[in-house]
N, CA and C atoms as an extended XYZ file, in Angstrom:
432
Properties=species:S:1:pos:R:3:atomname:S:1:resname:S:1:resid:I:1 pbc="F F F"
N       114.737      113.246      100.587 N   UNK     1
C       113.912      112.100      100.880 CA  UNK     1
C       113.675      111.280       99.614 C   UNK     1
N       113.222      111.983       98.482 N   UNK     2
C       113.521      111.300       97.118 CA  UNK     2
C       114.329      110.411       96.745 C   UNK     2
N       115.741      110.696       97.234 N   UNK     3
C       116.825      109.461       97.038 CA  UNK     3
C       116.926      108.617       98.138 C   UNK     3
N       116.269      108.842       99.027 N   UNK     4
C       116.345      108.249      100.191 CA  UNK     4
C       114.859      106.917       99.453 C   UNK     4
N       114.048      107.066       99.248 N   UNK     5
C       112.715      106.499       98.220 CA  UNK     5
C       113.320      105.671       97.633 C   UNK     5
N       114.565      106.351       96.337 N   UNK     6
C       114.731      105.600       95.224 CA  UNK     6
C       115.937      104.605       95.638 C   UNK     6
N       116.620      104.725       96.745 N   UNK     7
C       117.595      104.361       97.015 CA  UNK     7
C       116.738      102.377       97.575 C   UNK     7
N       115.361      102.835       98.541 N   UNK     8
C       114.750      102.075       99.272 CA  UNK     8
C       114.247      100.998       98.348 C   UNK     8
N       113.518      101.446       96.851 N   UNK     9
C       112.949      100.426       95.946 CA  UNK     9
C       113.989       99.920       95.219 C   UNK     9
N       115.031      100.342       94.942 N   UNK    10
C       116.414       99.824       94.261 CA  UNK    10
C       116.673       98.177       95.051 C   UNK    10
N       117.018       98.614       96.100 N   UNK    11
C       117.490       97.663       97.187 CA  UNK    11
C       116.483       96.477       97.279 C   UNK    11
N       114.997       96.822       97.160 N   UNK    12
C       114.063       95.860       97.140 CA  UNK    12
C       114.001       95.452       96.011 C   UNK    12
N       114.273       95.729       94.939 N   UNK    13
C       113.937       95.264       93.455 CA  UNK    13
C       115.369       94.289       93.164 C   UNK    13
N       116.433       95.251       93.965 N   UNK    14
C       117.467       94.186       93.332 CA  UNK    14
C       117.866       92.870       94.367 C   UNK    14
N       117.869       93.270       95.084 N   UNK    15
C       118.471       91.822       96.554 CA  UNK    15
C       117.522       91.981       97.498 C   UNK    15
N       115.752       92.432       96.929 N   UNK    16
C       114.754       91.923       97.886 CA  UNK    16
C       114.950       92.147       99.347 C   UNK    16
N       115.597       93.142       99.667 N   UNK    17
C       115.890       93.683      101.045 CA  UNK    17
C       116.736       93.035      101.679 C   UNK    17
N       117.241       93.280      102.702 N   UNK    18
C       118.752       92.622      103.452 CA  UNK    18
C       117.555       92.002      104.525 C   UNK    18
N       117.962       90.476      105.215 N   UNK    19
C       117.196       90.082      106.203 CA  UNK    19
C       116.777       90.479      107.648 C   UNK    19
N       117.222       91.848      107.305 N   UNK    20
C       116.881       92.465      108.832 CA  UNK    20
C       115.565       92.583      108.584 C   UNK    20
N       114.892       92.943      108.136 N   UNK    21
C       113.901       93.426      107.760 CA  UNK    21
C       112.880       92.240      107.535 C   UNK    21
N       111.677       92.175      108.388 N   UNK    22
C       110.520       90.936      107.463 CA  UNK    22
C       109.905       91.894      106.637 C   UNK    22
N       108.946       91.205      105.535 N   UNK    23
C       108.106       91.573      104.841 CA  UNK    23
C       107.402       92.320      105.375 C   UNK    23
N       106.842       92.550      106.461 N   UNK    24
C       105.735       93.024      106.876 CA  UNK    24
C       106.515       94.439      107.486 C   UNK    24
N       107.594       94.232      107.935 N   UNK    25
C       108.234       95.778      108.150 CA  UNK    25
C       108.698       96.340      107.364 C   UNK    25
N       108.937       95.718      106.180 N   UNK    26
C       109.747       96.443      105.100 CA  UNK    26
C       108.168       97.543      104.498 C   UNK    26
N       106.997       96.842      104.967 N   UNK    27
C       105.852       97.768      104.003 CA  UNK    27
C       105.547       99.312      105.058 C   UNK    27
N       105.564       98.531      106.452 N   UNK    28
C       105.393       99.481      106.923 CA  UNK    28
C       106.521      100.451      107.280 C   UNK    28
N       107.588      100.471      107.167 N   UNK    29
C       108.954      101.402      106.890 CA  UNK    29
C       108.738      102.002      106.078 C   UNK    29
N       107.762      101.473      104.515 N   UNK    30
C       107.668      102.502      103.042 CA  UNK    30
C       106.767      103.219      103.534 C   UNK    30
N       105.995      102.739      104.067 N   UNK    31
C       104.683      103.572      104.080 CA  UNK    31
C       105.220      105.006      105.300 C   UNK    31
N       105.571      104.906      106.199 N   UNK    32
C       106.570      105.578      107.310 CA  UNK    32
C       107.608      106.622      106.486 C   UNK    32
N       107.969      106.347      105.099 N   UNK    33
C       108.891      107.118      104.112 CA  UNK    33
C       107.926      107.820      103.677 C   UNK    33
N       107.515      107.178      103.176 N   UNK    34
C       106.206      107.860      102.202 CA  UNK    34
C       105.795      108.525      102.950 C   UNK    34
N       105.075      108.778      103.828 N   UNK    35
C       104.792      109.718      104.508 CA  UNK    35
C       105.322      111.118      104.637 C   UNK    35
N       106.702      110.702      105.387 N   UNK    36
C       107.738      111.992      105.169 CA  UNK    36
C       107.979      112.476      104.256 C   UNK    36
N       108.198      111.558      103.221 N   UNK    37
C       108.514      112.842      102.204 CA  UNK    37
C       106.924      113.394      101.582 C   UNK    37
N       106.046      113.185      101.624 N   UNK    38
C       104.615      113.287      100.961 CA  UNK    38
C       104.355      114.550      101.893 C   UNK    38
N       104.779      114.577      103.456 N   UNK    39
C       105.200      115.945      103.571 CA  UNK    39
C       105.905      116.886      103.688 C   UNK    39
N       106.911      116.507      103.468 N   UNK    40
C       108.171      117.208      103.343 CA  UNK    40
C       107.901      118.074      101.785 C   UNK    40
N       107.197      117.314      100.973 N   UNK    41
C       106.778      118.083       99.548 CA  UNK    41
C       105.436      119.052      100.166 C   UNK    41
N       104.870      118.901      100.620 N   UNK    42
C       103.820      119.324      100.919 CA  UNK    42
C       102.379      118.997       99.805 C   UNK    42
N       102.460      117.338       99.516 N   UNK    43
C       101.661      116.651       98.556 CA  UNK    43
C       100.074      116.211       99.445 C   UNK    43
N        99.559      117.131       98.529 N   UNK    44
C        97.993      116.398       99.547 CA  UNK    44
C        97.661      114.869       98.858 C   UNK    44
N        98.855      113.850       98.225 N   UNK    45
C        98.339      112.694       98.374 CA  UNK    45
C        98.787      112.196       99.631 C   UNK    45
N        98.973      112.525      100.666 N   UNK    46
C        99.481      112.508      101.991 CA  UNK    46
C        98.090      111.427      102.545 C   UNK    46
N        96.818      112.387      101.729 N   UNK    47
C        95.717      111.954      102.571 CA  UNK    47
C        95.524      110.243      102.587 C   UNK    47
N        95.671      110.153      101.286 N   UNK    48
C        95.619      108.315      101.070 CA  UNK    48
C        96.076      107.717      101.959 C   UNK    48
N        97.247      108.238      102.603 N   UNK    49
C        97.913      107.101      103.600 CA  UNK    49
C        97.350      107.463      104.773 C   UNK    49
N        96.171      108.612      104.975 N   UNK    50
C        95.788      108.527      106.459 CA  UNK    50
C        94.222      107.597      106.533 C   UNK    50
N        93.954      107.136      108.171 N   UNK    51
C        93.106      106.533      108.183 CA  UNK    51
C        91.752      107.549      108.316 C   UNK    51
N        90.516      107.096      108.002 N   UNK    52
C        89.291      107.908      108.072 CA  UNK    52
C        89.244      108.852      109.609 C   UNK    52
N        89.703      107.447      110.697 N   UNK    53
C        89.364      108.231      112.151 CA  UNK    53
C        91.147      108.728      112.469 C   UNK    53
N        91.875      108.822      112.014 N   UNK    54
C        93.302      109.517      112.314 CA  UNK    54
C        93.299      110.685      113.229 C   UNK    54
N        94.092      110.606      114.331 N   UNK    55
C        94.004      111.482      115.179 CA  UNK    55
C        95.674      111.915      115.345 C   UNK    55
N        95.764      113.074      115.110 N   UNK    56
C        96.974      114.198      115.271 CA  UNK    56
C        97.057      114.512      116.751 C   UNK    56
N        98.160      114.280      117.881 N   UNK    57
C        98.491      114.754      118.944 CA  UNK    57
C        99.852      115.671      118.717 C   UNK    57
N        99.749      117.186      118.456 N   UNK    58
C       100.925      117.863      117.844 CA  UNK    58
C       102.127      118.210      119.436 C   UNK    58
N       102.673      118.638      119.160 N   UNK    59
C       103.826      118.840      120.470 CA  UNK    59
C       103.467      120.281      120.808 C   UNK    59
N       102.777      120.961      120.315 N   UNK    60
C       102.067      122.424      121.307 CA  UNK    60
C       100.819      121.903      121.940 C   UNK    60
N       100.450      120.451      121.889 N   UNK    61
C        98.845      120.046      122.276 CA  UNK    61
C        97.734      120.559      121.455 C   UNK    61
N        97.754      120.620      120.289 N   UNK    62
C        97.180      121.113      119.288 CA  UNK    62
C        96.621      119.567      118.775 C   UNK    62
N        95.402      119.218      118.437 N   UNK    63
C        94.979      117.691      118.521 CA  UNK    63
C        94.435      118.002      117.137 C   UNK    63
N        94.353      117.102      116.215 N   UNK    64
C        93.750      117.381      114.760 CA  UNK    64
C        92.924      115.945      114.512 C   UNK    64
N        91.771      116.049      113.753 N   UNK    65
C        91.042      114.675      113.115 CA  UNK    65
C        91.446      114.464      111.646 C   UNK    65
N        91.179      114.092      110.844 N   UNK    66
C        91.284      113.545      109.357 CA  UNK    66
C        90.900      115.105      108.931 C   UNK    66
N        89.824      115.490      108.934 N   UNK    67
C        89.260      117.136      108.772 CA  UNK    67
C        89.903      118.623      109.020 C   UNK    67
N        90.473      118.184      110.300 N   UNK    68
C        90.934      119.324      110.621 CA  UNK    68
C        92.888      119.369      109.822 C   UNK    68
N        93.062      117.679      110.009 N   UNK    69
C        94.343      117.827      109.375 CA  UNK    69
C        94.238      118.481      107.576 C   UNK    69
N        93.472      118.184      106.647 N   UNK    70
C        93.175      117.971      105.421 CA  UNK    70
C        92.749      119.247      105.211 C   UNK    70
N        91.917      120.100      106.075 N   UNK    71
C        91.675      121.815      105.597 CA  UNK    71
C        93.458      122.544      105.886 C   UNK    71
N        94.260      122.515      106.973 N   UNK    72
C        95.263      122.917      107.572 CA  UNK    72
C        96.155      122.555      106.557 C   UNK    72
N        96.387      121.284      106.137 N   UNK    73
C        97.409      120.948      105.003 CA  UNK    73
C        96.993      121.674      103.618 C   UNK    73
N        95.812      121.986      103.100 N   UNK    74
C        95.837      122.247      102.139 CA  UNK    74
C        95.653      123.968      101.942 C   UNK    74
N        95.342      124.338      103.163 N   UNK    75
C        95.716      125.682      103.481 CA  UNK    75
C        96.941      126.731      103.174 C   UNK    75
N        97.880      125.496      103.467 N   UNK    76
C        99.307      126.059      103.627 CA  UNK    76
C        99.859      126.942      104.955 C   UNK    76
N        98.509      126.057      106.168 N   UNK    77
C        98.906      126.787      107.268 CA  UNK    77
C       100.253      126.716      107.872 C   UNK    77
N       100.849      125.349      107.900 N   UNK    78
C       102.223      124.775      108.225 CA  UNK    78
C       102.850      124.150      106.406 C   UNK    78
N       103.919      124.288      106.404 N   UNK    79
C       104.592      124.943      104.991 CA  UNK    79
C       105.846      123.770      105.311 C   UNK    79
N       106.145      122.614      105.156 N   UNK    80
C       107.179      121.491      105.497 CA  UNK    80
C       108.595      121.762      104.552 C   UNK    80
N       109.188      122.535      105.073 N   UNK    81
C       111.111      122.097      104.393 CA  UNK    81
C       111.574      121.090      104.256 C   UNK    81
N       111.526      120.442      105.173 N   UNK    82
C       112.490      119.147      105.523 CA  UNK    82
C       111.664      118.439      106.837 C   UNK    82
N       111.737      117.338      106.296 N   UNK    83
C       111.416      115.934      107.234 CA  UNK    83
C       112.159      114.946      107.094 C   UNK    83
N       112.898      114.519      108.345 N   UNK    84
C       113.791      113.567      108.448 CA  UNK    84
C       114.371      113.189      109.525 C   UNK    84
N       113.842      111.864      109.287 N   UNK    85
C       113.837      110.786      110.389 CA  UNK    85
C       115.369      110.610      110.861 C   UNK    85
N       115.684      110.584      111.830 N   UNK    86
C       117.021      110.563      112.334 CA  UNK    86
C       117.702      109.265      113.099 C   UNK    86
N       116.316      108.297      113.899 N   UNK    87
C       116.325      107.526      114.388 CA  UNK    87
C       114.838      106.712      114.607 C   UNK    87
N       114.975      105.652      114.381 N   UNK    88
C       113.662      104.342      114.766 CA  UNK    88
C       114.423      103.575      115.655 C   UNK    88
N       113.217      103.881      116.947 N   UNK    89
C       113.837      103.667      117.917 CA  UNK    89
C       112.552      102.383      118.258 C   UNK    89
N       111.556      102.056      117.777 N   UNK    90
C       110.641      100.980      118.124 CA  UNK    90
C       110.084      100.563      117.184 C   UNK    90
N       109.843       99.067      116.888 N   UNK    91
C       108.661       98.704      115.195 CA  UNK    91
C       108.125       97.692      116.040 C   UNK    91
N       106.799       97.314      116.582 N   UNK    92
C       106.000       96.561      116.867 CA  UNK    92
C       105.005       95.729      116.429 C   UNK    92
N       104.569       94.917      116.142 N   UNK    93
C       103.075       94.951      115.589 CA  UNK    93
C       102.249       94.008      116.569 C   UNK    93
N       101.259       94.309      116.589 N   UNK    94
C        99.969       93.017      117.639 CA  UNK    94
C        98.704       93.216      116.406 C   UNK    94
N        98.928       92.335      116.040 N   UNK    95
C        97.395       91.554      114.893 CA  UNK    95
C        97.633       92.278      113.917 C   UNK    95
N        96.579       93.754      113.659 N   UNK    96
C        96.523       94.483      112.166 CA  UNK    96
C        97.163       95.940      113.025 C   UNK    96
N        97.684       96.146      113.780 N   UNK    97
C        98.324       97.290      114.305 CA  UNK    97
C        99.795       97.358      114.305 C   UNK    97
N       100.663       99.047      113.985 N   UNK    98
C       101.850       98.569      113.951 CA  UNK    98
C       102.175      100.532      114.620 C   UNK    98
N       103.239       99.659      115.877 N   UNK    99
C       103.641      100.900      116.997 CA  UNK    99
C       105.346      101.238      116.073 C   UNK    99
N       104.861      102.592      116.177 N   UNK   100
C       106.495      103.015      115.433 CA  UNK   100
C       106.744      103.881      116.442 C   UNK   100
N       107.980      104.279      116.867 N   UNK   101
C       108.630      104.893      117.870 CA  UNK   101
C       109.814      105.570      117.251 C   UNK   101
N       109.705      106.861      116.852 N   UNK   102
C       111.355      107.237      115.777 CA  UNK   102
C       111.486      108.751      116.280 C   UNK   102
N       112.620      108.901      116.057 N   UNK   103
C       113.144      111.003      116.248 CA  UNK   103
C       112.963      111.569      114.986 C   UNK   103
N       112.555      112.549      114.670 N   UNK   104
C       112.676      113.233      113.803 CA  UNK   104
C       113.054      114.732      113.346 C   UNK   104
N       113.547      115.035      112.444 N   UNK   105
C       113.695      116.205      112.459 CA  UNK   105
C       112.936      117.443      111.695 C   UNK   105
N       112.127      118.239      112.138 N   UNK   106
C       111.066      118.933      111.190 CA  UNK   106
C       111.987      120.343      110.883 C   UNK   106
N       111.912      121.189      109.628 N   UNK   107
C       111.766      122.435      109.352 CA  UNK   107
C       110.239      123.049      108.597 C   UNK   107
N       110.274      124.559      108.598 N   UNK   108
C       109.117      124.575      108.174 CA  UNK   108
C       108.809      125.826      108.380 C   UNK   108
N       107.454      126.329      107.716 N   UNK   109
C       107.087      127.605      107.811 CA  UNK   109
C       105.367      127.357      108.429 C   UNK   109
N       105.593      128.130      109.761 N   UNK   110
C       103.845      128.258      110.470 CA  UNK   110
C       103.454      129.447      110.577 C   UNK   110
N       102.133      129.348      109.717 N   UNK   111
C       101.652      130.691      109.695 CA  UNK   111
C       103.159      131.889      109.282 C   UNK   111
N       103.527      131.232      108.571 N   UNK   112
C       104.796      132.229      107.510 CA  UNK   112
C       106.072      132.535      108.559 C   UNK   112
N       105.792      131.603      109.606 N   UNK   113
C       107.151      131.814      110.582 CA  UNK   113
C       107.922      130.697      110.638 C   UNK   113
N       109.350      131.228      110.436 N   UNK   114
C       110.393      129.949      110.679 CA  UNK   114
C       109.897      128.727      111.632 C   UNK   114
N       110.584      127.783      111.351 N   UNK   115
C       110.523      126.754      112.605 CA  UNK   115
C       111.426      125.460      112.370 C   UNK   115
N       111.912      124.936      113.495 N   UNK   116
C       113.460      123.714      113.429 CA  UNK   116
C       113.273      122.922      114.243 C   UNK   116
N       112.870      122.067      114.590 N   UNK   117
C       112.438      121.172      115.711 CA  UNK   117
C       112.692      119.945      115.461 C   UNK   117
N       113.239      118.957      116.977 N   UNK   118
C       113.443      117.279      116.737 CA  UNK   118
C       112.601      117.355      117.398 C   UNK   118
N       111.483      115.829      117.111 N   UNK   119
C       110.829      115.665      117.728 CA  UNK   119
C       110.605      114.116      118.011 C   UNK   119
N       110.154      113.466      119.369 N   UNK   120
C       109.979      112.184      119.086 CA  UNK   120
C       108.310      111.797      118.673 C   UNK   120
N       108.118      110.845      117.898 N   UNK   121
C       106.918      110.287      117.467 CA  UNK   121
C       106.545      109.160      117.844 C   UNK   121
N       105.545      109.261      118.329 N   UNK   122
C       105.151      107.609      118.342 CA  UNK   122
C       103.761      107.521      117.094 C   UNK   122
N       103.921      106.553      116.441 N   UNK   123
C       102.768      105.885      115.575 CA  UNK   123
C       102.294      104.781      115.669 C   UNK   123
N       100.399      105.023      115.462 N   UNK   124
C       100.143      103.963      115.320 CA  UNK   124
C        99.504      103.686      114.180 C   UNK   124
N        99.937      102.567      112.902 N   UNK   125
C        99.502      102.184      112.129 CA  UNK   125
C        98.595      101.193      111.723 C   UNK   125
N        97.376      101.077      110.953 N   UNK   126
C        96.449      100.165      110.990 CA  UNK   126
C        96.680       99.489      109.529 C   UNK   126
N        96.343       98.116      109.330 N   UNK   127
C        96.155       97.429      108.577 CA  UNK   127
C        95.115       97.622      107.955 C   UNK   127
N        93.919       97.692      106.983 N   UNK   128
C        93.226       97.809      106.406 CA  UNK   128
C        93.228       97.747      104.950 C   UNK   128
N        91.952       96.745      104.738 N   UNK   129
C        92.009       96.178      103.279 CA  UNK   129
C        93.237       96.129      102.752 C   UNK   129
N        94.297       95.701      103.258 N   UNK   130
C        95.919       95.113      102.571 CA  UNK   130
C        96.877       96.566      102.396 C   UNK   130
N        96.370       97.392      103.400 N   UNK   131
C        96.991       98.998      103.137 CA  UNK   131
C        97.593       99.498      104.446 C   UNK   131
N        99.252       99.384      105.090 N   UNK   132
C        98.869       99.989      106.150 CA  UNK   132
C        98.311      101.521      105.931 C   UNK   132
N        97.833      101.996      107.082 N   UNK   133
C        97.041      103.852      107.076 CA  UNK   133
C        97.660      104.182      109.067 C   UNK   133
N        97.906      105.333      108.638 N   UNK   134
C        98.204      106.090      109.893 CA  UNK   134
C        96.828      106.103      110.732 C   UNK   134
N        97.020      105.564      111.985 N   UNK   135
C        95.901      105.834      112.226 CA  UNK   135
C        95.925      106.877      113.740 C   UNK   135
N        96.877      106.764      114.363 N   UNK   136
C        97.226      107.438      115.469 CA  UNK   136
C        98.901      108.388      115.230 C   UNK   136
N        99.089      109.268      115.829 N   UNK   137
C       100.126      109.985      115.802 CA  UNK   137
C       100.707      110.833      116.879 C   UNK   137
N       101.603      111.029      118.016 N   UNK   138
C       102.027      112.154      119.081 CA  UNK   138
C       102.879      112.370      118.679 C   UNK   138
N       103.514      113.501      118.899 N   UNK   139
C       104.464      114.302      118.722 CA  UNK   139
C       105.087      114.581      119.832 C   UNK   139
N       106.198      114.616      120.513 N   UNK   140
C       106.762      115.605      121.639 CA  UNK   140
C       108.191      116.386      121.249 C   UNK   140
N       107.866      118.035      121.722 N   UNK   141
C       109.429      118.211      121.406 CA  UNK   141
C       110.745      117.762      122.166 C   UNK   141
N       111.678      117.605      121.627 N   UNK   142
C       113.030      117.403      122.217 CA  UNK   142
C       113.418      118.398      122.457 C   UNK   142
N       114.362      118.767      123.542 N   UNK   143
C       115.484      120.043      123.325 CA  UNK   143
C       116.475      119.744      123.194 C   UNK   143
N       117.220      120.483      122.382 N   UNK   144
C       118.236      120.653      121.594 CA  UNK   144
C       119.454      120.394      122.924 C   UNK   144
């Protein structure tokens, strides 16, 4: 995910992004990176990019708040290998909100047990004070 990062600010620093992309998706795509890899490291600056009321809908129905995510992450209850996005399949926005729709692919250790899962996500991201922040999140699994 690192070169996948450095590969992303290269491209913006040197030819300012290719025009697929507006400004306003190109921030929320970083912030959508950033994310992944922030857990894919298993970095509790993860928290910065979440919003105060952030709500976790996990794919066992396991529901988390800002609290419950932030004791669990720093626990080392779920242990992230690899995160990686495979497909963005929706980018929306209406006013200061932004709907992401992507597949992903998780590895990982829960509660010290393997785990390999695609999953689809939907997000919802909020605008605030000039920052997008995660503010909504579901999970569902795919089968293989």
């Amino acid at each position: 995910m690192k070169s996948f990062l450095k590969l992303l600010f290269l491209l913006y620093f040197t030819i300012g992004f290719s025009q697929e992309y507006s400004r306003k998706e190109t921030e929320i795509l970083m912030q959508v990176s950033k994310l992944d890899s922030l857990m894919e490291h298993n970095d509790n600056k993860i928290l910065n990019l979440l919003a105060d009321d952030v709500s976790f809908g996990h794919s066992n129905a396991w529901v988390q708040n800002y609290e419950d995510f932030r004791k669990d992450f720093e626990s080392g209850k779920v242990k992230y290998q690899s995160v990686k996005q495979t497909e963005l399949k929706e980018l929306k926005f209406r006013k200061k909100l932004a709907n992401i729709r992507r597949i992903i692919s998780v590895k990982g250790l829960y509660n010290n047990q393997l785990f390999s899962m695609q999953l689809s996500v939907l997000e919802i991201w909020i605008h605030k004070k000039g920052v997008w922040k995660l503010w909504t999140r579901q999970s569902v699994g795919l089968k293989s």
